[in-house]
Short mmCIF file of N, CA and C in Angstrom, two decimals:
data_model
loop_
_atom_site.label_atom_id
_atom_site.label_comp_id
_atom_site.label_asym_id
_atom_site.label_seq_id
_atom_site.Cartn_x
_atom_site.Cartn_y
_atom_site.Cartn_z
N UNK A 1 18.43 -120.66 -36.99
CA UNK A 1 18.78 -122.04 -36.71
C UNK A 1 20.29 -122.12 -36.49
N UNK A 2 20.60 -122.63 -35.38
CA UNK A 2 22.22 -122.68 -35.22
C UNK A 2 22.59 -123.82 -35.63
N UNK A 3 24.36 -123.48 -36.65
CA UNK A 3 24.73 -124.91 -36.84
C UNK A 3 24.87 -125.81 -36.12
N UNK A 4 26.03 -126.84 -35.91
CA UNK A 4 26.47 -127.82 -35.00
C UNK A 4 27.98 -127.92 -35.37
N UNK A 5 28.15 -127.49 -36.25
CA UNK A 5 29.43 -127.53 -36.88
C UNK A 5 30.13 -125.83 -37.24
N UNK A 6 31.09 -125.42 -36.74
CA UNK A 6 31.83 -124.34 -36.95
C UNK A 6 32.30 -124.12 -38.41
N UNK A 7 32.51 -125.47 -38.73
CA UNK A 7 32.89 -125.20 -40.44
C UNK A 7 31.69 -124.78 -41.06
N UNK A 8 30.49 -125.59 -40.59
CA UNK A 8 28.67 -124.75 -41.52
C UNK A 8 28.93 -123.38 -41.38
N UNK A 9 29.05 -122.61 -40.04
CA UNK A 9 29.00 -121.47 -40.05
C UNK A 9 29.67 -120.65 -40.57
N UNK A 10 30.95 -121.07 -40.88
CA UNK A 10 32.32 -119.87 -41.74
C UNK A 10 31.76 -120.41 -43.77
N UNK A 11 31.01 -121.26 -43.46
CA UNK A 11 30.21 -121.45 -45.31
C UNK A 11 29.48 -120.51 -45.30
N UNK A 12 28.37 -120.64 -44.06
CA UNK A 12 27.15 -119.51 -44.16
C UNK A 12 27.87 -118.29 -44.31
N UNK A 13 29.27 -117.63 -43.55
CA UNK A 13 29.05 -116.15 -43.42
C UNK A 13 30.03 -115.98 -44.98
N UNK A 14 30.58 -117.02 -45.54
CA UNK A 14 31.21 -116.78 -46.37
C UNK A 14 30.05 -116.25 -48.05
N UNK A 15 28.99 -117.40 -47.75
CA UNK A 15 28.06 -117.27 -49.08
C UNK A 15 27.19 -115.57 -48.69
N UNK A 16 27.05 -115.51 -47.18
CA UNK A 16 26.71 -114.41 -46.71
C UNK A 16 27.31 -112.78 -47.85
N UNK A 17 28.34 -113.07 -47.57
CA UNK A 17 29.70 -112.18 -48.27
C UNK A 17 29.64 -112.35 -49.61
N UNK A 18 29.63 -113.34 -50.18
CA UNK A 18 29.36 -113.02 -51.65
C UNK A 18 28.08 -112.87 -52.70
N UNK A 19 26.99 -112.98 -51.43
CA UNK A 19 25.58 -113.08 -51.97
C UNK A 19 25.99 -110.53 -51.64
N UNK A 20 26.28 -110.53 -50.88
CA UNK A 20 25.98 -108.83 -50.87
C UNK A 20 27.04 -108.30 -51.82
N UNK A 21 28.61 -109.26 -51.66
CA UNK A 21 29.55 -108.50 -52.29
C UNK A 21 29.36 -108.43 -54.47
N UNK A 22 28.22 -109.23 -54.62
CA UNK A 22 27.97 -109.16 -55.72
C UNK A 22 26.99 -108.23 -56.05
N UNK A 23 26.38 -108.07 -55.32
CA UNK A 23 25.07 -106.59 -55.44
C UNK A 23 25.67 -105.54 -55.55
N UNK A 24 26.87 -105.14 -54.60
CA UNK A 24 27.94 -104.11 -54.97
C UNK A 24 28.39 -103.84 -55.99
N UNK A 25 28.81 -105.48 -56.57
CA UNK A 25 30.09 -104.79 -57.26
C UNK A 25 28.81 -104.52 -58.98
N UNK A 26 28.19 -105.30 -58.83
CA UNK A 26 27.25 -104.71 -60.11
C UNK A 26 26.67 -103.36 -60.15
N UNK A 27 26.86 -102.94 -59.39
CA UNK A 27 26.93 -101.42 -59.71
C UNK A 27 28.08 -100.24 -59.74
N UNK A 28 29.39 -101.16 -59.93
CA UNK A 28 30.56 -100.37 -60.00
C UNK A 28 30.57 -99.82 -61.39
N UNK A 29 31.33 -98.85 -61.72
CA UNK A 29 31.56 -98.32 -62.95
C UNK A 29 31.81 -99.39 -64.15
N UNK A 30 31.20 -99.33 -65.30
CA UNK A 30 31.68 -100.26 -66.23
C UNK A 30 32.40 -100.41 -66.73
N UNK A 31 33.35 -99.63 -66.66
CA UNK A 31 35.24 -99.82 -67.52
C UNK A 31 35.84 -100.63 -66.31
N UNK A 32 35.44 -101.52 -64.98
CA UNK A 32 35.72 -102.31 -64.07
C UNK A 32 35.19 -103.10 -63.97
N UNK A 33 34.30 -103.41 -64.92
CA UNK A 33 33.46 -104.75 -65.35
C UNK A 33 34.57 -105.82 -65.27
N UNK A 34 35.57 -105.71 -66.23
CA UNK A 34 36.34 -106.85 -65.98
C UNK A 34 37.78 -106.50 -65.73
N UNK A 35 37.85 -105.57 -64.48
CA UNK A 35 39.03 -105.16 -64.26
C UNK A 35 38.92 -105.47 -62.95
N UNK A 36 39.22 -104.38 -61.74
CA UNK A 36 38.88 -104.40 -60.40
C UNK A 36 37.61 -105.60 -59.81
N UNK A 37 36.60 -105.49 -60.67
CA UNK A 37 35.21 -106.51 -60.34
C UNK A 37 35.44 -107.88 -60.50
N UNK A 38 36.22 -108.41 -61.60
CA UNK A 38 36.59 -109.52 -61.91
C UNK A 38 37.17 -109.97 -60.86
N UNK A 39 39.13 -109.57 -60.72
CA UNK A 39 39.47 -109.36 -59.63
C UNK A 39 38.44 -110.07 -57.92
N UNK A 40 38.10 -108.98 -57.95
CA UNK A 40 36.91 -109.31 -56.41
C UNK A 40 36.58 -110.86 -56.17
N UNK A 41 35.83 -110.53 -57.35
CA UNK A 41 34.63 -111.50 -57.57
C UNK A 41 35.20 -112.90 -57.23
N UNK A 42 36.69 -113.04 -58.34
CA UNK A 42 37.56 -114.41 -58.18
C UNK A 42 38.46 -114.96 -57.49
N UNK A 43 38.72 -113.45 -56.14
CA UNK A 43 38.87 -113.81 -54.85
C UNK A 43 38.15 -114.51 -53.96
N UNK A 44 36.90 -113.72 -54.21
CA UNK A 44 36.02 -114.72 -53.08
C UNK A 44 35.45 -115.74 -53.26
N UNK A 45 35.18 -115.90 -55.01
CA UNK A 45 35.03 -117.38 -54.86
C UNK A 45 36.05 -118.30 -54.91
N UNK A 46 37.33 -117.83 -54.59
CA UNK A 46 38.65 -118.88 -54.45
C UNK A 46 38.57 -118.93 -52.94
N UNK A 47 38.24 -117.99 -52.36
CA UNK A 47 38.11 -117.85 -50.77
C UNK A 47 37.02 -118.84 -50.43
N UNK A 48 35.18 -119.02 -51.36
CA UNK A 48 34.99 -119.77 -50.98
C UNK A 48 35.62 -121.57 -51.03
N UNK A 49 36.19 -121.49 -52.24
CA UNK A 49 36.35 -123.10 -53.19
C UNK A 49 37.54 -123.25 -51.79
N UNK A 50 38.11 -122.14 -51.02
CA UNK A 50 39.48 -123.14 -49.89
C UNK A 50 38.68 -123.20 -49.27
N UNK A 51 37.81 -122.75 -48.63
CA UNK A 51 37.15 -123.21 -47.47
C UNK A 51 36.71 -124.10 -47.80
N UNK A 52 35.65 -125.24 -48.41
CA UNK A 52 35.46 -125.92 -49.29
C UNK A 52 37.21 -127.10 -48.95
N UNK A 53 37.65 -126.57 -49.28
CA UNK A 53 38.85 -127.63 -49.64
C UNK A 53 39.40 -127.91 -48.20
N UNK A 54 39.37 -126.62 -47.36
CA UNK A 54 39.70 -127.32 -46.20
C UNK A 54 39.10 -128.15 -45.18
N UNK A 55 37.96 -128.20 -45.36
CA UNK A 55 36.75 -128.70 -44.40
C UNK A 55 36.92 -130.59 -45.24
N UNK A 56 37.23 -130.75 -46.43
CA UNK A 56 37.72 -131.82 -47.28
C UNK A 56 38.91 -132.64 -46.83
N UNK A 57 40.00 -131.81 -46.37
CA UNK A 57 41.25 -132.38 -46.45
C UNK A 57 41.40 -132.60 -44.49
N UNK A 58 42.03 -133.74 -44.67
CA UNK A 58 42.53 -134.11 -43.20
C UNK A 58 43.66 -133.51 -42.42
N UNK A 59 44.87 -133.26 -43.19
CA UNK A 59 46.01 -132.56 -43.07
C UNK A 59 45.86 -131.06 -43.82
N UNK A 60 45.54 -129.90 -43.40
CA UNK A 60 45.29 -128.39 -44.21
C UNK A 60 45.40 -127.21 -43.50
N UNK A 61 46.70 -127.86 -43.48
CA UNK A 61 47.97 -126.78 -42.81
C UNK A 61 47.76 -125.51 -43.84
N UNK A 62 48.63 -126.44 -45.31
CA UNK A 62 48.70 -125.14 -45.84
C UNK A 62 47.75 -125.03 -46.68
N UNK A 63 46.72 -125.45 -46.82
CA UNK A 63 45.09 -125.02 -47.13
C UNK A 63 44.38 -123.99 -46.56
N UNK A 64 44.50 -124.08 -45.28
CA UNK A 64 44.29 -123.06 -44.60
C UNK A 64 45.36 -121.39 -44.46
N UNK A 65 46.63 -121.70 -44.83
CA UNK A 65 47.17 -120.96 -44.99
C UNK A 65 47.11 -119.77 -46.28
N UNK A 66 46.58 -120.56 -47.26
CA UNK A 66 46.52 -120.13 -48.41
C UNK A 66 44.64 -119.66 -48.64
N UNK A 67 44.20 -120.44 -47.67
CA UNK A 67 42.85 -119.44 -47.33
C UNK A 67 42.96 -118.20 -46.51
N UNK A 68 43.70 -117.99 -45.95
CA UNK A 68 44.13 -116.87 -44.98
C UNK A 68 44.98 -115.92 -45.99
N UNK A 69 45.68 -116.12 -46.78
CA UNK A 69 46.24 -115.34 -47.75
C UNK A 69 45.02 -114.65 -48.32
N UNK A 70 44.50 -115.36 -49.38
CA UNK A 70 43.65 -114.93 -50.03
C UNK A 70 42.42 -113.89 -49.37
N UNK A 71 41.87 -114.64 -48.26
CA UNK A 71 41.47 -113.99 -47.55
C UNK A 71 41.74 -112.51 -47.77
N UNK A 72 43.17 -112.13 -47.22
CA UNK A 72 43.56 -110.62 -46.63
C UNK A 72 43.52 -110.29 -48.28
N UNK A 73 44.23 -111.14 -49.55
CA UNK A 73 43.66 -110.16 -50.75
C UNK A 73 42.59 -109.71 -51.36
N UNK A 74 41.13 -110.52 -50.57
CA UNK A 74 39.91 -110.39 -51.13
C UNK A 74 39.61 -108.82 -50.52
N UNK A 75 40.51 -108.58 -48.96
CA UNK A 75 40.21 -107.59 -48.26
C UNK A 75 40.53 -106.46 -48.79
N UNK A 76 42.01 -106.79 -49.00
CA UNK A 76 43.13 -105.57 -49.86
C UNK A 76 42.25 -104.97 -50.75
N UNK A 77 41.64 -106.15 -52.09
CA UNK A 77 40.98 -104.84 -52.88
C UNK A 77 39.84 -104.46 -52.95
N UNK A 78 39.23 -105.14 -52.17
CA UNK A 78 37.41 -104.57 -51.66
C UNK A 78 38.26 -103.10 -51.31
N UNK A 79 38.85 -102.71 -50.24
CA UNK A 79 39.46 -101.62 -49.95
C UNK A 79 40.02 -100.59 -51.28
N UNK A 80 40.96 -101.24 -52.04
CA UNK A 80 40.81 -100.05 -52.94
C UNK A 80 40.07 -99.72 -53.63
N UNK A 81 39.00 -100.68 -53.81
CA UNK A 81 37.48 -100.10 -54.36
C UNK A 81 37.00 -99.32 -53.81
N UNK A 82 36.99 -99.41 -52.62
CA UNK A 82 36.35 -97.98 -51.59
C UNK A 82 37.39 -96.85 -52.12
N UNK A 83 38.66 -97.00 -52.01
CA UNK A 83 39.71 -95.74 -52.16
C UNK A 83 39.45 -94.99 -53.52
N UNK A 84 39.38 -95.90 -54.30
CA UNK A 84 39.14 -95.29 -55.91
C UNK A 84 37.37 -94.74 -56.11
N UNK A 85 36.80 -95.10 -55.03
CA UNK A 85 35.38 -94.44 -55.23
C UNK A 85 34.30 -94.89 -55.97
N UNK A 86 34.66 -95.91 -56.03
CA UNK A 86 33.64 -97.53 -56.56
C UNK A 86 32.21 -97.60 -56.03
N UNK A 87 32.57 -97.60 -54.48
CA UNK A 87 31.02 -97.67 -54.37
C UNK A 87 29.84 -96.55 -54.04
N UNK A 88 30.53 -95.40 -54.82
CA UNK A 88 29.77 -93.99 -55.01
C UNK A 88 28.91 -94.21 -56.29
N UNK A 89 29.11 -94.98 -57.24
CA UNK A 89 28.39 -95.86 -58.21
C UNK A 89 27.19 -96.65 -57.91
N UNK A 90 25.37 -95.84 -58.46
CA UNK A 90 24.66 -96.79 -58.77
C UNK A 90 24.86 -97.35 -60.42
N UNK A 91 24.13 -98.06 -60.54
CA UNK A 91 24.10 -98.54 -61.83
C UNK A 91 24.76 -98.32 -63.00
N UNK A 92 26.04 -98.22 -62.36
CA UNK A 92 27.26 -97.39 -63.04
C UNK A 92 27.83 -96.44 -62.93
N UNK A 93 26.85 -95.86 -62.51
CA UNK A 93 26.99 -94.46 -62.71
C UNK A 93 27.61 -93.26 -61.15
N UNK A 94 27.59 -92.64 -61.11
CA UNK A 94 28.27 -91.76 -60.24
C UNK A 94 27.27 -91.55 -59.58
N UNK A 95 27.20 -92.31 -58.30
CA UNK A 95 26.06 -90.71 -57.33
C UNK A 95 26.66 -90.05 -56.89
N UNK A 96 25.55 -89.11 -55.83
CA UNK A 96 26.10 -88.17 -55.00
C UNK A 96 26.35 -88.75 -53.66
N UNK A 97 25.70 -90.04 -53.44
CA UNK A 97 25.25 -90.45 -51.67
C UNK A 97 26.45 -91.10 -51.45
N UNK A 98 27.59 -89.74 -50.48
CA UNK A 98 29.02 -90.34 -50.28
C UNK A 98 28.09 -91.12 -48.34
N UNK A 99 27.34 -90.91 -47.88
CA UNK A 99 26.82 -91.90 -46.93
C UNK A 99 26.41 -93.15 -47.42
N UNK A 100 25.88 -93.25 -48.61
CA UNK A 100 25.43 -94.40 -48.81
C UNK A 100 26.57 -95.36 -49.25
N UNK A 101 27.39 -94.83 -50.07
CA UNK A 101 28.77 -95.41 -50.39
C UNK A 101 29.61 -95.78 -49.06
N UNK A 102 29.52 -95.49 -48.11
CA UNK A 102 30.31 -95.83 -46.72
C UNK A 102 29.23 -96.38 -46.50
N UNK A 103 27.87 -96.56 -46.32
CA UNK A 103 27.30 -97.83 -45.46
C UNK A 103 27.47 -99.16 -46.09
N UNK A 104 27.41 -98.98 -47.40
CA UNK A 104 27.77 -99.64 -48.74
C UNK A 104 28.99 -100.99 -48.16
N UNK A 105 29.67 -100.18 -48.44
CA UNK A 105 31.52 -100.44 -48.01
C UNK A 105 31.54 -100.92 -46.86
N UNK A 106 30.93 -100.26 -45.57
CA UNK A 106 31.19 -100.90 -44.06
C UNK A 106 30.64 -102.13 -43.93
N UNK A 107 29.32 -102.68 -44.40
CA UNK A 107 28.34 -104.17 -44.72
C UNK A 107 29.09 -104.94 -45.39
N UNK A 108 29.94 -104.91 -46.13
CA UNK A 108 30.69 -105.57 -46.68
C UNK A 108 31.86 -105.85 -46.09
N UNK A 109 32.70 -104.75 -45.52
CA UNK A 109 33.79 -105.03 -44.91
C UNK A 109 33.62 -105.50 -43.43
N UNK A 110 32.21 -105.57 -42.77
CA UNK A 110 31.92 -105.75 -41.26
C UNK A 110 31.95 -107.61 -41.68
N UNK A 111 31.33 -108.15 -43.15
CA UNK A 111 31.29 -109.11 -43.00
C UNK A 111 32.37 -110.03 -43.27
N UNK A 112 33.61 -109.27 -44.13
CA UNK A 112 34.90 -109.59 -44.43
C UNK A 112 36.04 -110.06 -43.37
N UNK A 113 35.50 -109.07 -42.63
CA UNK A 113 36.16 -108.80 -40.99
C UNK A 113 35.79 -110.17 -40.43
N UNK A 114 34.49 -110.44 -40.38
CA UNK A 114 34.13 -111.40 -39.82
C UNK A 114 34.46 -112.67 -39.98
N UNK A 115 34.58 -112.65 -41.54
CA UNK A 115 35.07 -113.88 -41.93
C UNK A 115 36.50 -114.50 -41.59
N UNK A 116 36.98 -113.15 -41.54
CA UNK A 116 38.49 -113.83 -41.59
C UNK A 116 38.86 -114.07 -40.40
N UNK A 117 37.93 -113.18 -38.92
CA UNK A 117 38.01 -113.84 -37.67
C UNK A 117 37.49 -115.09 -37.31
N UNK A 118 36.94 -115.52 -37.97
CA UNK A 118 36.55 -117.28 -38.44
C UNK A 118 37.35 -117.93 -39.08
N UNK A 119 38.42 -117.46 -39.60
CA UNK A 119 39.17 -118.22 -40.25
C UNK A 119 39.92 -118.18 -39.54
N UNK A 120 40.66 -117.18 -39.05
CA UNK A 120 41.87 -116.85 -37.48
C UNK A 120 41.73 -117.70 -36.48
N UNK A 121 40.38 -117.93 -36.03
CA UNK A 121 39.94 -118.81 -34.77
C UNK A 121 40.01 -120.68 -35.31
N UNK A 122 40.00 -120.76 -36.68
CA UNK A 122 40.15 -122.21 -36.83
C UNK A 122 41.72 -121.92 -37.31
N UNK A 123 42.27 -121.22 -37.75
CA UNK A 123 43.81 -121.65 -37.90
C UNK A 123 44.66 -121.58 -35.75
N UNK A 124 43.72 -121.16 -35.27
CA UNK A 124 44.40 -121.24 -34.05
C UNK A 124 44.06 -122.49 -33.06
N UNK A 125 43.26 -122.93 -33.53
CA UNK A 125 42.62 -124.19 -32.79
C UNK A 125 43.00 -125.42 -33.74
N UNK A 126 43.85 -125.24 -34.79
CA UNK A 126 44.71 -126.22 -35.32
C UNK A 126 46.14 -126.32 -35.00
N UNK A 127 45.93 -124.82 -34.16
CA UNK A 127 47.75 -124.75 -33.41
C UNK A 127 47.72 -125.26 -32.18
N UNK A 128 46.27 -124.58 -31.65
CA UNK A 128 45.91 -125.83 -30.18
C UNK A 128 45.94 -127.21 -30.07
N UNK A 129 45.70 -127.63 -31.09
CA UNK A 129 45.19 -129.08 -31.07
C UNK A 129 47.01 -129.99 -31.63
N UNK A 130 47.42 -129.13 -32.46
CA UNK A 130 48.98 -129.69 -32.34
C UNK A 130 49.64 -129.71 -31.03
N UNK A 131 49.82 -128.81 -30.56
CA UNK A 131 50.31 -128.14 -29.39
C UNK A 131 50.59 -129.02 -28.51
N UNK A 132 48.83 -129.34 -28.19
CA UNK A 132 48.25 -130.55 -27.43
C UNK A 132 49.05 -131.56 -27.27
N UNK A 133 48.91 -132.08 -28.93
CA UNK A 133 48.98 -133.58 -29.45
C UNK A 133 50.91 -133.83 -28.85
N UNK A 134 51.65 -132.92 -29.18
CA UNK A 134 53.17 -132.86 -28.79
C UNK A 134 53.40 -132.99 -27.56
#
């Protein structure tokens, strides 16, 4: 079903992202239970609560700016989770499936990617629409 609204769709791919990025991270090592995972976790739902806030506010200049921040830090440490070898972890524990750990990691980061090119395309069509207005 397609939205009608561009803001529905950057909600959908956002809940998208944290409905998988939580299946992940529950199987990271448990001494990152509330280290690195926490972390994650309270990026993206600050990533979702601005989106949320900007679709709210009339003027969200820097709403959006500060969703675009966050954004690139939700990215930053999904990434060093991959670097430190996080998602070589089932159920804590260490596997061996260094493929499954990169398909792991790429589903997550294909949808991260995505998001934030949804967020890029509405911070630029708020530069259009000034642009315009001048």
């Amino acid at each position: 079903m397609k939205k009608s609204h561009p803001e529905a769709a950057i909600l959908d791919k956002c809940r998208e992202v944290l409905l998988l990025m939580n299946v992940h991270l529950n199987h990271f090592p448990r001494h990152e239970k509330y280290g690195l995972c926490q972390q994650i976790r309270q990026a993206a739902y600050e990533v979702y609560g601005l989106l949320v806030e900007c679709q709210k506010r009339y003027h969200n200049k820097t709403s959006l700016s500060r969703l675009d921040v966050r954004h690139e830090q939700l990215r930053a440490l999904v990434n060093v989770a991959f670097e430190l070898g996080y998602y070589d972890y089932r159920d804590g524990r260490r596997s061996n499936g260094l493929t499954e750990a990169n398909r792991r990691f790429m589903a997550l980061s294909v949808l991260i990617n995505e998001l934030g090119a949804m967020i890029g395309g509405w911070i630029r069509s708020l530069r259009a629409a000034d642009g315009a207005a001048a």
